[in-house]
PDB file of C-alpha atoms and ligand atoms in Angstrom:
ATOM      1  CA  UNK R   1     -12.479 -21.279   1.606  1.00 92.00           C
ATOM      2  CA  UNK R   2      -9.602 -19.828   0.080  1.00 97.00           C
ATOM      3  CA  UNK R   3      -6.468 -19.791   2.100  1.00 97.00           C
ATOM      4  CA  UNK R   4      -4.461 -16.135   2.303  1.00 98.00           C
ATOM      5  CA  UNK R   5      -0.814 -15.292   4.108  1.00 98.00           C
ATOM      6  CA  UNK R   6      -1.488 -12.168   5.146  1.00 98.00           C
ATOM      7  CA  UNK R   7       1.136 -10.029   7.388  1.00 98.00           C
ATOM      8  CA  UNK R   8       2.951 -13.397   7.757  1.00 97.00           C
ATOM      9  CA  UNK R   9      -0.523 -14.702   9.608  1.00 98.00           C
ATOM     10  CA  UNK R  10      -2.581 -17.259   7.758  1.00 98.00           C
ATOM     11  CA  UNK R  11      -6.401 -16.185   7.302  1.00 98.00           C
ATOM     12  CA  UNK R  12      -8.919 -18.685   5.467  1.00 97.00           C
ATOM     13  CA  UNK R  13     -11.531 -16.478   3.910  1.00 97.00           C
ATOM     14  CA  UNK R  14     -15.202 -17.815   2.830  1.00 96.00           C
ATOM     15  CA  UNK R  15     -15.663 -15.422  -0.113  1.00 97.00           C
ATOM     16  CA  UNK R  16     -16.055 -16.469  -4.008  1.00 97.00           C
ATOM     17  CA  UNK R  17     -12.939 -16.728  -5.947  1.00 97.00           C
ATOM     18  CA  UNK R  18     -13.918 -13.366  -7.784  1.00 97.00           C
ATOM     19  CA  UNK R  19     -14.395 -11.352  -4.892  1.00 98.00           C
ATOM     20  CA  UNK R  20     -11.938  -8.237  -4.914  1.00 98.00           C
ATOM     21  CA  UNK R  21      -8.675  -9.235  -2.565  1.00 98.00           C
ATOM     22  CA  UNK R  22      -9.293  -5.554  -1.267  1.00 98.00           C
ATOM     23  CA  UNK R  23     -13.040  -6.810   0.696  1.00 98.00           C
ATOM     24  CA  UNK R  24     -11.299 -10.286   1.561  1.00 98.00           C
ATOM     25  CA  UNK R  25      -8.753  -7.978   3.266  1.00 98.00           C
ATOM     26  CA  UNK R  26     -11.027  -5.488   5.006  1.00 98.00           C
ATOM     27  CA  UNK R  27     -14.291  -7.508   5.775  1.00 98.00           C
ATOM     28  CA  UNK R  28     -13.105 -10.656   6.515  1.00 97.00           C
ATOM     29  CA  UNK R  29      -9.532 -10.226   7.673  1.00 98.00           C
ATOM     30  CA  UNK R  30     -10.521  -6.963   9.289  1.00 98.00           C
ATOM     31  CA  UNK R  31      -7.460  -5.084   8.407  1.00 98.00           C
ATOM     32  CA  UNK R  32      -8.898  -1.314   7.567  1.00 98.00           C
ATOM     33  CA  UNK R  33      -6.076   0.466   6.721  1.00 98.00           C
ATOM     34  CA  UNK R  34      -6.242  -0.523   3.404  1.00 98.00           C
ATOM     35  CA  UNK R  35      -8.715   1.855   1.964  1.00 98.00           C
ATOM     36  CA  UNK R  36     -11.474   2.042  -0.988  1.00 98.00           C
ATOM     37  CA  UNK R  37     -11.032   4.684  -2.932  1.00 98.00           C
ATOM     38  CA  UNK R  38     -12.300   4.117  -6.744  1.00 98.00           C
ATOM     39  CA  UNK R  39     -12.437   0.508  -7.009  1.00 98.00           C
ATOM     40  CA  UNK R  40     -10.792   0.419 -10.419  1.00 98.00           C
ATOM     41  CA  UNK R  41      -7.478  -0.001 -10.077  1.00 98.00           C
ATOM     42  CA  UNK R  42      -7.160   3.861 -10.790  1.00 98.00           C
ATOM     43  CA  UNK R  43      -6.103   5.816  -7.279  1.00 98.00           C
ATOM     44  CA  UNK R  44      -3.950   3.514  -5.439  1.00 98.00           C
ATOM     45  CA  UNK R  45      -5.464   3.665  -2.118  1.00 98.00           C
ATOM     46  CA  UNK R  46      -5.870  -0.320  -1.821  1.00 98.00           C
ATOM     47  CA  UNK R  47      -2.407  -0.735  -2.471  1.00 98.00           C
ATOM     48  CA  UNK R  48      -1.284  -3.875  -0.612  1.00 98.00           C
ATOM     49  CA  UNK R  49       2.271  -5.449  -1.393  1.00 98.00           C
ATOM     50  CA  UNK R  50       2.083  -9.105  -3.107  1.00 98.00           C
ATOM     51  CA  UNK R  51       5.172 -11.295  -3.230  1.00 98.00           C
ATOM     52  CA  UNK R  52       6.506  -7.719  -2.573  1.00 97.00           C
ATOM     53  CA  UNK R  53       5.380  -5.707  -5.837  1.00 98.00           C
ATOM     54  CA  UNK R  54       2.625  -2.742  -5.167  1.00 98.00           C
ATOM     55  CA  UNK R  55      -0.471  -4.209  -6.598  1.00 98.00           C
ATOM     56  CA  UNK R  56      -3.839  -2.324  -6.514  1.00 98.00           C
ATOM     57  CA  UNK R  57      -6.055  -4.982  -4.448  1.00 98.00           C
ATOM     58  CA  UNK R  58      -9.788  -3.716  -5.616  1.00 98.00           C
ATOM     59  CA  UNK R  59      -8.941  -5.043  -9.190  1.00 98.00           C
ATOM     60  CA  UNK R  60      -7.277  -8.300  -8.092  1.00 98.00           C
ATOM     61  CA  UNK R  61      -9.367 -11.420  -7.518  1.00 98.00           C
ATOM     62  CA  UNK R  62      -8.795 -12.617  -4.386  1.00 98.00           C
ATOM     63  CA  UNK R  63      -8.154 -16.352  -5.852  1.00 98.00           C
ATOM     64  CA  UNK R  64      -5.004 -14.826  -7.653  1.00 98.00           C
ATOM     65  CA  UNK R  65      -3.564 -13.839  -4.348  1.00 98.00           C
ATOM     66  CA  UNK R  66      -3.848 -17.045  -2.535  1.00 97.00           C
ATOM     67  CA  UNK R  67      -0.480 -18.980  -1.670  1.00 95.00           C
ATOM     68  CA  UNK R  68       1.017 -15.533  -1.750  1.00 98.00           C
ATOM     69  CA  UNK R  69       3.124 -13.211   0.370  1.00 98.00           C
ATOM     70  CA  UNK R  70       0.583 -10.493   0.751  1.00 98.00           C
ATOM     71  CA  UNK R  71       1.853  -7.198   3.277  1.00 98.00           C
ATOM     72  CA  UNK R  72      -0.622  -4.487   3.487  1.00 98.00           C
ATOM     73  CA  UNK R  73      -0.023  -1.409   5.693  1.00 98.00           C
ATOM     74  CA  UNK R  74       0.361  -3.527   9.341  1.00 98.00           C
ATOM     75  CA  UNK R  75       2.460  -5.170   8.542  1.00 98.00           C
ATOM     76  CA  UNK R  76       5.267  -2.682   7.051  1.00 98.00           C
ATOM     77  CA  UNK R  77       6.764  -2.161  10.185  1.00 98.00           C
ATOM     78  CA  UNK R  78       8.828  -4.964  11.900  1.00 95.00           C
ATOM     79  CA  UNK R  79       7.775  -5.038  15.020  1.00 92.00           C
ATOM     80  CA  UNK R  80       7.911  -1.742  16.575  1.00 93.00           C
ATOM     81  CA  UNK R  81      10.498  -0.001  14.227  1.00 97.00           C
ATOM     82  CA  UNK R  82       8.885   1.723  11.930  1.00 98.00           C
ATOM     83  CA  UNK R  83       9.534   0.961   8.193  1.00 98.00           C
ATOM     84  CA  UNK R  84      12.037   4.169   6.955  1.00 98.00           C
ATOM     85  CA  UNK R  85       8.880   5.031   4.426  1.00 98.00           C
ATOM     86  CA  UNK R  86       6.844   5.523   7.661  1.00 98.00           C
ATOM     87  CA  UNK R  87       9.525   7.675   9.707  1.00 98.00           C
ATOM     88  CA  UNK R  88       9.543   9.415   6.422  1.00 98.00           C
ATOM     89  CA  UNK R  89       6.260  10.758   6.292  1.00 98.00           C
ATOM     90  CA  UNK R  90       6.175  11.238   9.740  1.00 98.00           C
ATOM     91  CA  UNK R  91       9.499  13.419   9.551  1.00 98.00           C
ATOM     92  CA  UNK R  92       7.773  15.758   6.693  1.00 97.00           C
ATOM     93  CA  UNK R  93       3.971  15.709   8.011  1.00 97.00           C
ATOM     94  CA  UNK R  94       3.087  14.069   4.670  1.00 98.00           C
ATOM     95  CA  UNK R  95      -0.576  13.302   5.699  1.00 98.00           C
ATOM     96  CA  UNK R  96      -3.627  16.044   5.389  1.00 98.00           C
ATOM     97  CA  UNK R  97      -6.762  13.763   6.201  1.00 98.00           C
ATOM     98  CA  UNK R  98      -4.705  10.371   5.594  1.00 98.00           C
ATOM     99  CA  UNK R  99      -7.412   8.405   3.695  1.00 98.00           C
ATOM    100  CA  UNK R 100      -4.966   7.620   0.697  1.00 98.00           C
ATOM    101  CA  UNK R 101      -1.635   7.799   2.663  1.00 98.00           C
ATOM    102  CA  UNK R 102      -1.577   3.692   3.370  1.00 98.00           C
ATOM    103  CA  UNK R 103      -1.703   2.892  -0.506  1.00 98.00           C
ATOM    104  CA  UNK R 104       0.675   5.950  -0.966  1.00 98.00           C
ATOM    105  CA  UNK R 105       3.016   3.863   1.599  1.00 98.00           C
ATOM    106  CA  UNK R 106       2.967   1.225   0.397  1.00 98.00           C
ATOM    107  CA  UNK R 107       3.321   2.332  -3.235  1.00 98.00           C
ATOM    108  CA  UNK R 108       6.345   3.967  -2.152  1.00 98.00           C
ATOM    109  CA  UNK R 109       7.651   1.106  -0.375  1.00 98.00           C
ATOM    110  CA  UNK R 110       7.663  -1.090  -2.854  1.00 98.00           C
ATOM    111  CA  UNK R 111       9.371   1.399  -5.214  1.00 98.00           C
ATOM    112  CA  UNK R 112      12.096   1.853  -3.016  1.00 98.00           C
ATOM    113  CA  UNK R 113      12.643  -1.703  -3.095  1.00 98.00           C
ATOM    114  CA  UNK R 114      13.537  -1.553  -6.554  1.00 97.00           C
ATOM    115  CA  UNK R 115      14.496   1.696  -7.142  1.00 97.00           C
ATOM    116  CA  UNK R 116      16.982   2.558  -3.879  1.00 98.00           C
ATOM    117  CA  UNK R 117      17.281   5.996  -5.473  1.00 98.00           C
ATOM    118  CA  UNK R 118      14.528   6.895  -7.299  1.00 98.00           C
ATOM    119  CA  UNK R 119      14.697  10.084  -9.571  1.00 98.00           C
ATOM    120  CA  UNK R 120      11.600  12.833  -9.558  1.00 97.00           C
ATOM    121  CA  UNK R 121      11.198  10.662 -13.123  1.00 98.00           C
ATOM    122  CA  UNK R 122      10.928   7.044 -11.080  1.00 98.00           C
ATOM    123  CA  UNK R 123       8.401   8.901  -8.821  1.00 98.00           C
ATOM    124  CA  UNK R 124       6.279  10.540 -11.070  1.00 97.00           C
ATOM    125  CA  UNK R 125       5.731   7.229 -13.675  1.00 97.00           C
ATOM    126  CA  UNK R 126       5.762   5.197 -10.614  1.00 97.00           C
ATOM    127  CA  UNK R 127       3.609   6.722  -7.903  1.00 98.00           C
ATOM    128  CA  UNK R 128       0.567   7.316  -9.609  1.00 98.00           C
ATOM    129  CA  UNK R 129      -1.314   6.916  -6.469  1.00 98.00           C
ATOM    130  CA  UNK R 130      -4.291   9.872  -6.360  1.00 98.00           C
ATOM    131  CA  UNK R 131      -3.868  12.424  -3.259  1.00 98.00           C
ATOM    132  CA  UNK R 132      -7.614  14.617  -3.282  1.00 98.00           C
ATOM    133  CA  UNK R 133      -5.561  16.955  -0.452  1.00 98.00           C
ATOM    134  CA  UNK R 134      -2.805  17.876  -2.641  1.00 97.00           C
ATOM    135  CA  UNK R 135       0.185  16.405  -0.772  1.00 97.00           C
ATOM    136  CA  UNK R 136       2.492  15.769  -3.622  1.00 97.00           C
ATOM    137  CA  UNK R 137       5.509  17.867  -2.922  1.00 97.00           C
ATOM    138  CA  UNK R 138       5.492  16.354   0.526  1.00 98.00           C
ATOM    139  CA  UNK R 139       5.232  12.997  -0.707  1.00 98.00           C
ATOM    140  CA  UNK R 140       7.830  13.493  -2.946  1.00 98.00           C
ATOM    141  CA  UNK R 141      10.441  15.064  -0.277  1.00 98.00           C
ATOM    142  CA  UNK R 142       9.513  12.391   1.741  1.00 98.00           C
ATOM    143  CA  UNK R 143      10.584  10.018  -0.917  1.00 98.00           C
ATOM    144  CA  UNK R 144      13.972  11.419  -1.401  1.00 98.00           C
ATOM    145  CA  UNK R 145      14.728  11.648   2.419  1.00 98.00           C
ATOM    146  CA  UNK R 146      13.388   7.748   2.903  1.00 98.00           C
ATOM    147  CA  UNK R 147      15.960   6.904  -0.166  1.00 98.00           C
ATOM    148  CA  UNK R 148      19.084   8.590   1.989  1.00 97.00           C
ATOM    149  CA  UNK R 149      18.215   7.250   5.441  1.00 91.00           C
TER     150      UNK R 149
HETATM  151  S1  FES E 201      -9.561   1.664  -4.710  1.00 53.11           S
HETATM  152 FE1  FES E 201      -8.118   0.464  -5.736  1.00 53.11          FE
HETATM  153  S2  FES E 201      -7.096   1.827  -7.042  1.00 53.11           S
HETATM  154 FE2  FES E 201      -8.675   3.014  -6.156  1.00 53.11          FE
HETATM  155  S1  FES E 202      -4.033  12.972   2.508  1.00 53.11           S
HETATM  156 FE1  FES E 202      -6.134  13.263   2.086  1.00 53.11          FE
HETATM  157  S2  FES E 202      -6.452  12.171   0.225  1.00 53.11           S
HETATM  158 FE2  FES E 202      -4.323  12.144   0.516  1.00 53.11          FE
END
């Protein structure tokens, strides 16, 4: 069993201490908004927050994320106020079909948190995060209104 703090909620998972934090996350903790996308570590949909840094959970083992602070997408909000990322996207329609927008999120997120202001230069080394719909611009105007509200 390997012990995980997910969300603030503690979750024992019966996996081996290989197994990709993203499937601990979806299959056992049943949190889906997390999504597969390549599996290796290259389009940012698994995305998940760890001790509060974006890391791309289908290339971390889920043994390195135990005694962590893990956050994936439900639990950005607190509570029922939205996290300023999420009123963000919602403001500028950012999503086409949505299947990478909760690793964008959280991506973003985490940026913010480091970068309060991020220039178009911070975005574009930092969210590397793949969009197959093309939403880009409205990503990045999203960004730029999230770092002024
Ligand atoms: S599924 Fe993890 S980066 Fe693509
Ligand atoms: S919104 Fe469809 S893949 Fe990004």
């Amino acid at each position: 069993m390997i012990k995980l703090n997910i969300n603030g909620k503690s979750h024992n998972v019966d996996v081996e201490p290989d197994t990709p934090l993203l499937w601990a996350i979806r299959e056992q903790v049943g949190l889906t908004g997390t999504k597969y996308g390549c599996g290796i570590a290259q389009c940012g949909a698994c995305t998940v927050h760890i001790d509060g840094a974006a890391v791309r959970s289908c290339a971390m083992p889920v043994s390195a994320a135990a005694g962590k602070r893990i956050t994936t997408i439900e639990g950005l909000a607190s509570g029922k106020t939205l996290h300023k990322v999420q009123k963000a996207w919602i403001d500028h329609d950012v999503p086409q079909c949505g299947y990478c927008q909760a690793g964008m999120i959280m991506a973003v997120a985490a940026l913010l948190k480091n970068k309060p202001k991020p220039t178009d230069a911070d975005i574009n080394s930092t969210i590397t995060n793949i969009c197959r719909c093309g939403t880009f611009q409205q990503v990045r105007a999203a960004i730029h209104a999230a770092a002024k509200a």
